[in-house]
């Protein structure tokens, strides 16, 4: 914290191909992850590996240009380490973005899904970033996860998408995290569909669980970059380059939506900075 004058209230995690979200920050201070003690390295194409501080519409922000995924070999504790760092800095809100495949038939590549809820597949089988001794200074042993995607921010985003004339692209839905790094088989895709999953990806949920545990309000967006193949007659085949390409094509729209949400969200100026406590 001594190397930047920014005291962020909002943190943003950029999904695959969405690193440009950091570009709109003014008065930037940038730090490579390799220069930050305790931070893992980004190893995935489309994740630059930089922490960017700056101002956006009068709000102080910190942006992860590059996130960590479990499939890179990081422990879940490591993948979510930045969230606790943000909490200690006084951040109140986490905005998560990701690239995801559409499982629901009504979502198409290029659409934006406001995350209403999630299914934590790794968590359901025991891979949870909150495993191990609980640090009560961050949050309770048994945190509730119902309502972890802030209702007011979701409704604000819908309102903004109407004003930006992109409401036709924006829907709400359930995101499921799978472990990756392989994409889904057709049988897995069909299972996800029957389970009520709207979009699937390999990230986000551990970050949201840790953020929710330590009392951050969370807003999440999935950019639908591909459809998940559910038919044996469909010869489509997803690949990471295609995912990044849709990210590039829709980057400006996602940026506009995120910027407006940040601009209009309420910030509590009685910040709860824990840096003296932990
Ligand atoms: O979730 P983000 O980081 O946006 O990336 C998504 O895109 C990659 C696959 O193309 C996977 O890492 C998946 O999780």
PDB file of C-alpha atoms and ligand atoms in Angstrom:
ATOM      1  CA  UNK A   1       0.000   0.000   0.000  1.00  0.00           C
ATOM      2  CA  UNK A   2       2.959   2.300   0.480  1.00  0.00           C
ATOM      3  CA  UNK A   3       3.674   2.180  -3.284  1.00  0.00           C
ATOM      4  CA  UNK A   4       0.362   3.678  -4.386  1.00  0.00           C
ATOM      5  CA  UNK A   5      -1.714   6.587  -3.179  1.00  0.00           C
ATOM      6  CA  UNK A   6      -4.930   4.859  -4.238  1.00  0.00           C
ATOM      7  CA  UNK A   7      -7.143   3.426  -1.509  1.00  0.00           C
ATOM      8  CA  UNK A   8      -9.542   1.304  -3.580  1.00  0.00           C
ATOM      9  CA  UNK A   9     -13.212   0.874  -2.728  1.00  0.00           C
ATOM     10  CA  UNK A  10     -13.960  -1.357  -5.694  1.00  0.00           C
ATOM     11  CA  UNK A  11     -12.034  -4.344  -7.054  1.00  0.00           C
ATOM     12  CA  UNK A  12     -12.482  -5.773 -10.526  1.00  0.00           C
ATOM     13  CA  UNK A  13     -11.316  -9.156 -11.806  1.00  0.00           C
ATOM     14  CA  UNK A  14     -10.930  -9.357 -15.577  1.00  0.00           C
ATOM     15  CA  UNK A  15     -11.960 -12.584 -17.267  1.00  0.00           C
ATOM     16  CA  UNK A  16     -10.276 -14.190 -20.274  1.00  0.00           C
ATOM     17  CA  UNK A  17      -9.875 -11.599 -23.011  1.00  0.00           C
ATOM     18  CA  UNK A  18     -11.411  -8.875 -20.822  1.00  0.00           C
ATOM     19  CA  UNK A  19      -8.202  -7.304 -19.532  1.00  0.00           C
ATOM     20  CA  UNK A  20      -9.084  -4.027 -21.209  1.00  0.00           C
ATOM     21  CA  UNK A  21     -11.451  -3.309 -18.313  1.00  0.00           C
ATOM     22  CA  UNK A  22      -8.386  -1.853 -16.615  1.00  0.00           C
ATOM     23  CA  UNK A  23      -7.669   0.520 -19.500  1.00  0.00           C
ATOM     24  CA  UNK A  24     -10.344   3.009 -18.477  1.00  0.00           C
ATOM     25  CA  UNK A  25      -8.770   3.591 -15.040  1.00  0.00           C
ATOM     26  CA  UNK A  26      -7.233   7.044 -14.710  1.00  0.00           C
ATOM     27  CA  UNK A  27      -4.036   7.958 -12.834  1.00  0.00           C
ATOM     28  CA  UNK A  28      -2.860   4.370 -12.956  1.00  0.00           C
ATOM     29  CA  UNK A  29      -0.300   2.635 -10.790  1.00  0.00           C
ATOM     30  CA  UNK A  30       0.557  -0.795 -12.182  1.00  0.00           C
ATOM     31  CA  UNK A  31       2.294  -3.707 -10.491  1.00  0.00           C
ATOM     32  CA  UNK A  32       3.309  -6.943 -12.098  1.00  0.00           C
ATOM     33  CA  UNK A  33       2.153  -9.968 -10.083  1.00  0.00           C
ATOM     34  CA  UNK A  34       5.783 -11.122  -9.982  1.00  0.00           C
ATOM     35  CA  UNK A  35       6.601  -8.031  -7.885  1.00  0.00           C
ATOM     36  CA  UNK A  36       3.843  -8.624  -5.307  1.00  0.00           C
ATOM     37  CA  UNK A  37       4.755 -10.879  -2.369  1.00  0.00           C
ATOM     38  CA  UNK A  38       2.481 -13.925  -2.136  1.00  0.00           C
ATOM     39  CA  UNK A  39       0.841 -13.450  -5.548  1.00  0.00           C
ATOM     40  CA  UNK A  40       0.949 -16.418  -7.917  1.00  0.00           C
ATOM     41  CA  UNK A  41       1.818 -15.888 -11.593  1.00  0.00           C
ATOM     42  CA  UNK A  42      -0.712 -15.791 -14.440  1.00  0.00           C
ATOM     43  CA  UNK A  43      -0.014 -18.574 -16.906  1.00  0.00           C
ATOM     44  CA  UNK A  44      -3.064 -18.351 -19.178  1.00  0.00           C
ATOM     45  CA  UNK A  45      -3.128 -16.473 -22.489  1.00  0.00           C
ATOM     46  CA  UNK A  46      -5.442 -13.458 -22.187  1.00  0.00           C
ATOM     47  CA  UNK A  47      -4.488 -12.874 -18.512  1.00  0.00           C
ATOM     48  CA  UNK A  48      -1.723 -10.265 -18.418  1.00  0.00           C
ATOM     49  CA  UNK A  49      -0.684 -10.692 -14.779  1.00  0.00           C
ATOM     50  CA  UNK A  50      -0.865  -7.109 -13.533  1.00  0.00           C
ATOM     51  CA  UNK A  51      -2.584  -5.347 -10.671  1.00  0.00           C
ATOM     52  CA  UNK A  52      -3.760  -1.915 -11.786  1.00  0.00           C
ATOM     53  CA  UNK A  53      -4.876   0.823  -9.388  1.00  0.00           C
ATOM     54  CA  UNK A  54      -6.734   3.890 -10.611  1.00  0.00           C
ATOM     55  CA  UNK A  55      -9.799   6.104 -10.569  1.00  0.00           C
ATOM     56  CA  UNK A  56     -12.979   5.356 -12.462  1.00  0.00           C
ATOM     57  CA  UNK A  57     -15.754   7.953 -12.436  1.00  0.00           C
ATOM     58  CA  UNK A  58     -14.534   9.263  -9.113  1.00  0.00           C
ATOM     59  CA  UNK A  59     -14.269   5.839  -7.471  1.00  0.00           C
ATOM     60  CA  UNK A  60     -10.961   4.390  -6.435  1.00  0.00           C
ATOM     61  CA  UNK A  61     -10.502   0.952  -8.014  1.00  0.00           C
ATOM     62  CA  UNK A  62      -8.060  -1.920  -8.184  1.00  0.00           C
ATOM     63  CA  UNK A  63      -8.198  -4.227 -11.168  1.00  0.00           C
ATOM     64  CA  UNK A  64      -6.722  -7.698 -11.630  1.00  0.00           C
ATOM     65  CA  UNK A  65      -5.621  -7.915 -15.246  1.00  0.00           C
ATOM     66  CA  UNK A  66      -5.436 -11.658 -15.087  1.00  0.00           C
ATOM     67  CA  UNK A  67      -6.893 -14.095 -12.606  1.00  0.00           C
ATOM     68  CA  UNK A  68      -5.701 -17.379 -11.185  1.00  0.00           C
ATOM     69  CA  UNK A  69      -7.415 -20.662 -11.979  1.00  0.00           C
ATOM     70  CA  UNK A  70      -7.384 -23.910 -10.065  1.00  0.00           C
ATOM     71  CA  UNK A  71      -6.401 -25.824 -13.222  1.00  0.00           C
ATOM     72  CA  UNK A  72      -3.136 -23.846 -13.411  1.00  0.00           C
ATOM     73  CA  UNK A  73      -2.070 -25.841 -10.382  1.00  0.00           C
ATOM     74  CA  UNK A  74      -2.648 -23.124  -7.787  1.00  0.00           C
ATOM     75  CA  UNK A  75      -4.332 -24.117  -4.549  1.00  0.00           C
ATOM     76  CA  UNK A  76      -7.739 -22.529  -4.051  1.00  0.00           C
ATOM     77  CA  UNK A  77      -6.235 -20.560  -1.180  1.00  0.00           C
ATOM     78  CA  UNK A  78      -3.711 -19.069  -3.636  1.00  0.00           C
ATOM     79  CA  UNK A  79      -6.273 -18.382  -6.365  1.00  0.00           C
ATOM     80  CA  UNK A  80      -8.314 -16.350  -3.887  1.00  0.00           C
ATOM     81  CA  UNK A  81      -5.437 -14.707  -2.017  1.00  0.00           C
ATOM     82  CA  UNK A  82      -5.982 -11.341  -3.802  1.00  0.00           C
ATOM     83  CA  UNK A  83      -9.548 -11.127  -2.471  1.00  0.00           C
ATOM     84  CA  UNK A  84      -8.319 -11.079   1.120  1.00  0.00           C
ATOM     85  CA  UNK A  85      -5.652  -8.557   0.176  1.00  0.00           C
ATOM     86  CA  UNK A  86      -8.425  -6.362  -1.255  1.00  0.00           C
ATOM     87  CA  UNK A  87     -10.451  -6.738   1.936  1.00  0.00           C
ATOM     88  CA  UNK A  88      -7.459  -5.623   3.970  1.00  0.00           C
ATOM     89  CA  UNK A  89      -7.093  -2.595   1.682  1.00  0.00           C
ATOM     90  CA  UNK A  90     -10.641  -1.466   2.471  1.00  0.00           C
ATOM     91  CA  UNK A  91     -12.359  -2.666  -0.699  1.00  0.00           C
ATOM     92  CA  UNK A  92     -16.133  -3.002  -0.282  1.00  0.00           C
ATOM     93  CA  UNK A  93     -17.233  -4.401  -3.629  1.00  0.00           C
ATOM     94  CA  UNK A  94     -15.907  -7.124  -5.892  1.00  0.00           C
ATOM     95  CA  UNK A  95     -16.811  -7.119  -9.567  1.00  0.00           C
ATOM     96  CA  UNK A  96     -16.040 -10.437 -11.226  1.00  0.00           C
ATOM     97  CA  UNK A  97     -16.083 -10.969 -14.967  1.00  0.00           C
ATOM     98  CA  UNK A  98     -15.461 -14.116 -16.931  1.00  0.00           C
ATOM     99  CA  UNK A  99     -15.713 -15.761 -20.309  1.00  0.00           C
ATOM    100  CA  UNK A 100     -18.196 -18.614 -20.258  1.00  0.00           C
ATOM    101  CA  UNK A 101     -19.901 -21.125 -22.496  1.00  0.00           C
ATOM    102  CA  UNK A 102     -23.676 -21.017 -22.838  1.00  0.00           C
ATOM    103  CA  UNK A 103     -25.520 -24.080 -21.642  1.00  0.00           C
ATOM    104  CA  UNK A 104     -28.959 -22.437 -21.819  1.00  0.00           C
ATOM    105  CA  UNK A 105     -30.443 -22.333 -25.309  1.00  0.00           C
ATOM    106  CA  UNK A 106     -31.465 -18.682 -24.955  1.00  0.00           C
ATOM    107  CA  UNK A 107     -27.870 -17.447 -24.413  1.00  0.00           C
ATOM    108  CA  UNK A 108     -25.700 -16.835 -27.473  1.00  0.00           C
ATOM    109  CA  UNK A 109     -22.065 -15.900 -28.073  1.00  0.00           C
ATOM    110  CA  UNK A 110     -21.715 -12.164 -27.499  1.00  0.00           C
ATOM    111  CA  UNK A 111     -24.478 -12.058 -24.876  1.00  0.00           C
ATOM    112  CA  UNK A 112     -23.745 -10.817 -21.392  1.00  0.00           C
ATOM    113  CA  UNK A 113     -25.091 -12.763 -18.435  1.00  0.00           C
ATOM    114  CA  UNK A 114     -25.519 -11.032 -15.103  1.00  0.00           C
ATOM    115  CA  UNK A 115     -24.706 -13.765 -12.598  1.00  0.00           C
ATOM    116  CA  UNK A 116     -27.695 -14.382 -10.335  1.00  0.00           C
ATOM    117  CA  UNK A 117     -26.329 -17.440  -8.582  1.00  0.00           C
ATOM    118  CA  UNK A 118     -23.736 -20.148  -8.999  1.00  0.00           C
ATOM    119  CA  UNK A 119     -23.144 -23.870  -8.668  1.00  0.00           C
ATOM    120  CA  UNK A 120     -19.801 -24.653  -7.124  1.00  0.00           C
ATOM    121  CA  UNK A 121     -19.032 -28.096  -8.551  1.00  0.00           C
ATOM    122  CA  UNK A 122     -15.514 -28.284  -7.066  1.00  0.00           C
ATOM    123  CA  UNK A 123     -16.961 -27.066  -3.758  1.00  0.00           C
ATOM    124  CA  UNK A 124     -19.648 -29.728  -3.741  1.00  0.00           C
ATOM    125  CA  UNK A 125     -16.965 -32.414  -3.809  1.00  0.00           C
ATOM    126  CA  UNK A 126     -14.755 -30.802  -1.195  1.00  0.00           C
ATOM    127  CA  UNK A 127     -12.573 -28.336  -3.100  1.00  0.00           C
ATOM    128  CA  UNK A 128     -13.405 -25.073  -1.380  1.00  0.00           C
ATOM    129  CA  UNK A 129     -11.116 -22.094  -0.662  1.00  0.00           C
ATOM    130  CA  UNK A 130     -12.603 -21.907   2.850  1.00  0.00           C
ATOM    131  CA  UNK A 131     -11.379 -25.397   3.761  1.00  0.00           C
ATOM    132  CA  UNK A 132      -9.049 -25.537   6.729  1.00  0.00           C
ATOM    133  CA  UNK A 133      -8.985 -23.517   9.936  1.00  0.00           C
ATOM    134  CA  UNK A 134     -11.328 -20.539   9.753  1.00  0.00           C
ATOM    135  CA  UNK A 135      -9.886 -17.080  10.371  1.00  0.00           C
ATOM    136  CA  UNK A 136     -12.750 -15.398  12.233  1.00  0.00           C
ATOM    137  CA  UNK A 137     -11.246 -12.002  11.496  1.00  0.00           C
ATOM    138  CA  UNK A 138     -12.378 -12.454   7.883  1.00  0.00           C
ATOM    139  CA  UNK A 139     -15.710 -14.178   8.410  1.00  0.00           C
ATOM    140  CA  UNK A 140     -17.693 -16.998  10.010  1.00  0.00           C
ATOM    141  CA  UNK A 141     -16.967 -20.717   9.836  1.00  0.00           C
ATOM    142  CA  UNK A 142     -20.264 -21.426   8.069  1.00  0.00           C
ATOM    143  CA  UNK A 143     -21.074 -18.499   5.774  1.00  0.00           C
ATOM    144  CA  UNK A 144     -24.424 -18.338   3.994  1.00  0.00           C
ATOM    145  CA  UNK A 145     -24.150 -18.190   0.202  1.00  0.00           C
ATOM    146  CA  UNK A 146     -27.772 -17.450  -0.663  1.00  0.00           C
ATOM    147  CA  UNK A 147     -27.890 -13.918  -1.972  1.00  0.00           C
ATOM    148  CA  UNK A 148     -24.157 -13.676  -2.570  1.00  0.00           C
ATOM    149  CA  UNK A 149     -24.707 -11.767  -5.850  1.00  0.00           C
ATOM    150  CA  UNK A 150     -25.970  -8.381  -4.707  1.00  0.00           C
ATOM    151  CA  UNK A 151     -29.581  -7.831  -5.734  1.00  0.00           C
ATOM    152  CA  UNK A 152     -29.365  -4.024  -5.948  1.00  0.00           C
ATOM    153  CA  UNK A 153     -26.307  -4.149  -8.199  1.00  0.00           C
ATOM    154  CA  UNK A 154     -28.015  -6.683 -10.461  1.00  0.00           C
ATOM    155  CA  UNK A 155     -31.044  -4.515 -10.840  1.00  0.00           C
ATOM    156  CA  UNK A 156     -28.857  -1.437 -11.381  1.00  0.00           C
ATOM    157  CA  UNK A 157     -27.074  -3.293 -14.196  1.00  0.00           C
ATOM    158  CA  UNK A 158     -30.394  -4.117 -15.873  1.00  0.00           C
ATOM    159  CA  UNK A 159     -31.444  -0.484 -15.651  1.00  0.00           C
ATOM    160  CA  UNK A 160     -28.113   0.652 -17.117  1.00  0.00           C
ATOM    161  CA  UNK A 161     -28.271  -1.883 -19.930  1.00  0.00           C
ATOM    162  CA  UNK A 162     -31.632  -0.392 -20.971  1.00  0.00           C
ATOM    163  CA  UNK A 163     -30.148   3.096 -20.917  1.00  0.00           C
ATOM    164  CA  UNK A 164     -27.144   1.938 -22.962  1.00  0.00           C
ATOM    165  CA  UNK A 165     -29.533   0.250 -25.395  1.00  0.00           C
ATOM    166  CA  UNK A 166     -27.918  -3.158 -24.882  1.00  0.00           C
ATOM    167  CA  UNK A 167     -30.773  -4.762 -22.932  1.00  0.00           C
ATOM    168  CA  UNK A 168     -31.252  -7.204 -25.813  1.00  0.00           C
ATOM    169  CA  UNK A 169     -27.800  -8.637 -25.083  1.00  0.00           C
ATOM    170  CA  UNK A 170     -28.151  -8.819 -21.320  1.00  0.00           C
ATOM    171  CA  UNK A 171     -29.837 -11.613 -19.366  1.00  0.00           C
ATOM    172  CA  UNK A 172     -29.532 -13.068 -15.893  1.00  0.00           C
ATOM    173  CA  UNK A 173     -28.561 -16.615 -15.096  1.00  0.00           C
ATOM    174  CA  UNK A 174     -26.771 -19.289 -13.113  1.00  0.00           C
ATOM    175  CA  UNK A 175     -23.026 -19.795 -13.618  1.00  0.00           C
ATOM    176  CA  UNK A 176     -21.459 -23.175 -12.871  1.00  0.00           C
ATOM    177  CA  UNK A 177     -17.797 -23.640 -12.144  1.00  0.00           C
ATOM    178  CA  UNK A 178     -16.128 -26.795 -13.407  1.00  0.00           C
ATOM    179  CA  UNK A 179     -12.503 -27.651 -12.751  1.00  0.00           C
ATOM    180  CA  UNK A 180     -11.201 -27.560 -16.338  1.00  0.00           C
ATOM    181  CA  UNK A 181      -8.892 -27.210 -18.147  1.00  0.00           C
ATOM    182  CA  UNK A 182     -10.678 -29.391 -20.681  1.00  0.00           C
ATOM    183  CA  UNK A 183     -13.983 -28.154 -22.024  1.00  0.00           C
ATOM    184  CA  UNK A 184     -17.103 -30.227 -21.393  1.00  0.00           C
ATOM    185  CA  UNK A 185     -18.042 -33.487 -23.054  1.00  0.00           C
ATOM    186  CA  UNK A 186     -21.476 -33.643 -24.632  1.00  0.00           C
ATOM    187  CA  UNK A 187     -22.744 -35.865 -21.804  1.00  0.00           C
ATOM    188  CA  UNK A 188     -21.435 -33.365 -19.225  1.00  0.00           C
ATOM    189  CA  UNK A 189     -23.027 -30.483 -21.134  1.00  0.00           C
ATOM    190  CA  UNK A 190     -26.372 -32.290 -21.136  1.00  0.00           C
ATOM    191  CA  UNK A 191     -26.079 -32.935 -17.420  1.00  0.00           C
ATOM    192  CA  UNK A 192     -25.362 -29.233 -16.738  1.00  0.00           C
ATOM    193  CA  UNK A 193     -28.373 -28.277 -18.861  1.00  0.00           C
ATOM    194  CA  UNK A 194     -30.691 -30.564 -16.894  1.00  0.00           C
ATOM    195  CA  UNK A 195     -29.333 -29.166 -13.644  1.00  0.00           C
ATOM    196  CA  UNK A 196     -30.390 -25.627 -14.489  1.00  0.00           C
ATOM    197  CA  UNK A 197     -26.992 -24.219 -15.397  1.00  0.00           C
ATOM    198  CA  UNK A 198     -27.121 -21.302 -17.835  1.00  0.00           C
ATOM    199  CA  UNK A 199     -23.382 -20.721 -18.366  1.00  0.00           C
ATOM    200  CA  UNK A 200     -20.260 -22.680 -17.489  1.00  0.00           C
ATOM    201  CA  UNK A 201     -16.673 -21.669 -16.843  1.00  0.00           C
ATOM    202  CA  UNK A 202     -13.578 -22.618 -14.862  1.00  0.00           C
ATOM    203  CA  UNK A 203     -13.253 -19.683 -12.493  1.00  0.00           C
ATOM    204  CA  UNK A 204     -15.026 -16.981 -10.486  1.00  0.00           C
ATOM    205  CA  UNK A 205     -16.796 -19.097  -7.871  1.00  0.00           C
ATOM    206  CA  UNK A 206     -13.830 -19.461  -5.450  1.00  0.00           C
ATOM    207  CA  UNK A 207     -13.294 -15.668  -5.625  1.00  0.00           C
ATOM    208  CA  UNK A 208     -16.982 -15.048  -4.921  1.00  0.00           C
ATOM    209  CA  UNK A 209     -17.060 -17.515  -2.016  1.00  0.00           C
ATOM    210  CA  UNK A 210     -14.074 -15.829  -0.347  1.00  0.00           C
ATOM    211  CA  UNK A 211     -15.429 -12.329  -1.052  1.00  0.00           C
ATOM    212  CA  UNK A 212     -18.809 -13.230   0.343  1.00  0.00           C
ATOM    213  CA  UNK A 213     -17.209 -14.833   3.407  1.00  0.00           C
ATOM    214  CA  UNK A 214     -15.390 -11.599   4.241  1.00  0.00           C
ATOM    215  CA  UNK A 215     -18.422  -9.387   3.653  1.00  0.00           C
ATOM    216  CA  UNK A 216     -17.707  -7.863   0.246  1.00  0.00           C
ATOM    217  CA  UNK A 217     -20.695  -7.151  -1.952  1.00  0.00           C
ATOM    218  CA  UNK A 218     -20.378  -8.999  -5.231  1.00  0.00           C
ATOM    219  CA  UNK A 219     -21.466  -8.237  -8.771  1.00  0.00           C
ATOM    220  CA  UNK A 220     -20.669 -10.706 -11.565  1.00  0.00           C
ATOM    221  CA  UNK A 221     -20.863 -10.769 -15.348  1.00  0.00           C
ATOM    222  CA  UNK A 222     -20.254 -13.645 -17.746  1.00  0.00           C
ATOM    223  CA  UNK A 223     -19.506 -12.813 -21.337  1.00  0.00           C
ATOM    224  CA  UNK A 224     -20.857 -15.706 -23.378  1.00  0.00           C
ATOM    225  CA  UNK A 225     -18.026 -16.586 -25.744  1.00  0.00           C
ATOM    226  CA  UNK A 226     -19.259 -19.886 -27.175  1.00  0.00           C
ATOM    227  CA  UNK A 227     -22.091 -22.306 -26.956  1.00  0.00           C
ATOM    228  CA  UNK A 228     -21.470 -25.553 -25.155  1.00  0.00           C
ATOM    229  CA  UNK A 229     -22.071 -28.410 -27.569  1.00  0.00           C
ATOM    230  CA  UNK A 230     -24.989 -30.551 -26.384  1.00  0.00           C
ATOM    231  CA  UNK A 231     -25.732 -32.600 -29.484  1.00  0.00           C
ATOM    232  CA  UNK A 232     -23.792 -35.481 -31.028  1.00  0.00           C
ATOM    233  CA  UNK A 233     -24.845 -34.079 -34.422  1.00  0.00           C
ATOM    234  CA  UNK A 234     -23.176 -30.719 -33.760  1.00  0.00           C
ATOM    235  CA  UNK A 235     -19.653 -30.470 -35.182  1.00  0.00           C
ATOM    236  CA  UNK A 236     -18.838 -27.158 -33.409  1.00  0.00           C
ATOM    237  CA  UNK A 237     -15.721 -27.289 -31.272  1.00  0.00           C
ATOM    238  CA  UNK A 238     -14.783 -24.661 -28.675  1.00  0.00           C
ATOM    239  CA  UNK A 239     -11.207 -23.405 -28.307  1.00  0.00           C
ATOM    240  CA  UNK A 240      -9.492 -20.735 -26.196  1.00  0.00           C
ATOM    241  CA  UNK A 241      -8.595 -18.517 -29.192  1.00  0.00           C
ATOM    242  CA  UNK A 242     -12.272 -18.297 -30.090  1.00  0.00           C
ATOM    243  CA  UNK A 243     -13.063 -17.417 -26.464  1.00  0.00           C
ATOM    244  CA  UNK A 244     -10.497 -14.577 -26.535  1.00  0.00           C
ATOM    245  CA  UNK A 245     -11.775 -13.322 -29.889  1.00  0.00           C
ATOM    246  CA  UNK A 246     -15.345 -12.860 -28.584  1.00  0.00           C
ATOM    247  CA  UNK A 247     -13.823 -11.118 -25.562  1.00  0.00           C
ATOM    248  CA  UNK A 248     -12.111  -8.647 -27.897  1.00  0.00           C
ATOM    249  CA  UNK A 249     -15.260  -8.083 -29.948  1.00  0.00           C
ATOM    250  CA  UNK A 250     -17.442  -7.364 -26.933  1.00  0.00           C
ATOM    251  CA  UNK A 251     -14.805  -5.698 -24.746  1.00  0.00           C
ATOM    252  CA  UNK A 252     -16.142  -2.202 -25.216  1.00  0.00           C
ATOM    253  CA  UNK A 253     -19.709  -3.142 -24.324  1.00  0.00           C
ATOM    254  CA  UNK A 254     -18.623  -4.989 -21.189  1.00  0.00           C
ATOM    255  CA  UNK A 255     -16.416  -2.045 -20.284  1.00  0.00           C
ATOM    256  CA  UNK A 256     -19.305   0.424 -20.672  1.00  0.00           C
ATOM    257  CA  UNK A 257     -21.603  -1.658 -18.496  1.00  0.00           C
ATOM    258  CA  UNK A 258     -19.016  -2.181 -15.758  1.00  0.00           C
ATOM    259  CA  UNK A 259     -18.028   1.506 -15.824  1.00  0.00           C
ATOM    260  CA  UNK A 260     -21.619   2.665 -15.417  1.00  0.00           C
ATOM    261  CA  UNK A 261     -22.314   0.178 -12.616  1.00  0.00           C
ATOM    262  CA  UNK A 262     -19.244   1.440 -10.755  1.00  0.00           C
ATOM    263  CA  UNK A 263     -20.157   5.039 -11.433  1.00  0.00           C
ATOM    264  CA  UNK A 264     -23.632   4.639  -9.991  1.00  0.00           C
ATOM    265  CA  UNK A 265     -23.058   2.200  -7.134  1.00  0.00           C
ATOM    266  CA  UNK A 266     -23.224   3.567  -3.628  1.00  0.00           C
ATOM    267  CA  UNK A 267     -20.043   3.543  -1.603  1.00  0.00           C
ATOM    268  CA  UNK A 268     -20.050   3.530   2.161  1.00  0.00           C
ATOM    269  CA  UNK A 269     -17.412   6.021   3.215  1.00  0.00           C
ATOM    270  CA  UNK A 270     -17.154   4.501   6.690  1.00  0.00           C
ATOM    271  CA  UNK A 271     -14.662   2.011   5.349  1.00  0.00           C
ATOM    272  CA  UNK A 272     -13.870  -1.110   7.238  1.00  0.00           C
ATOM    273  CA  UNK A 273     -10.130  -1.311   6.556  1.00  0.00           C
ATOM    274  CA  UNK A 274      -8.767  -4.339   8.387  1.00  0.00           C
ATOM    275  CA  UNK A 275      -5.113  -3.607   7.805  1.00  0.00           C
ATOM    276  CA  UNK A 276      -4.558  -2.710  11.442  1.00  0.00           C
ATOM    277  CA  UNK A 277      -6.423  -5.751  12.644  1.00  0.00           C
ATOM    278  CA  UNK A 278      -4.748  -8.471  10.615  1.00  0.00           C
TER     279      UNK A 278
HETATM  280  O1  LIG B   1     -13.084 -17.677 -16.407  1.00  0.00           O
HETATM  281  P1  LIG B   1     -12.107 -16.928 -17.237  1.00  0.00           P
HETATM  282  O2  LIG B   1     -10.865 -16.585 -16.500  1.00  0.00           O
HETATM  283  O3  LIG B   1     -12.736 -15.721 -17.888  1.00  0.00           O
HETATM  284  O4  LIG B   1     -11.657 -17.906 -18.431  1.00  0.00           O
HETATM  285  C1  LIG B   1     -12.465 -18.846 -19.104  1.00  0.00           C
HETATM  286  O5  LIG B   1     -11.848 -19.039 -20.345  1.00  0.00           O
HETATM  287  C2  LIG B   1     -10.876 -20.103 -20.261  1.00  0.00           C
HETATM  288  C3  LIG B   1     -11.204 -21.122 -21.324  1.00  0.00           C
HETATM  289  O6  LIG B   1     -11.189 -20.550 -22.604  1.00  0.00           O
HETATM  290  C4  LIG B   1     -11.041 -20.711 -18.877  1.00  0.00           C
HETATM  291  O7  LIG B   1     -10.042 -20.229 -18.012  1.00  0.00           O
HETATM  292  C5  LIG B   1     -12.400 -20.218 -18.465  1.00  0.00           C
HETATM  293  O8  LIG B   1     -12.581 -20.182 -17.066  1.00  0.00           O
END
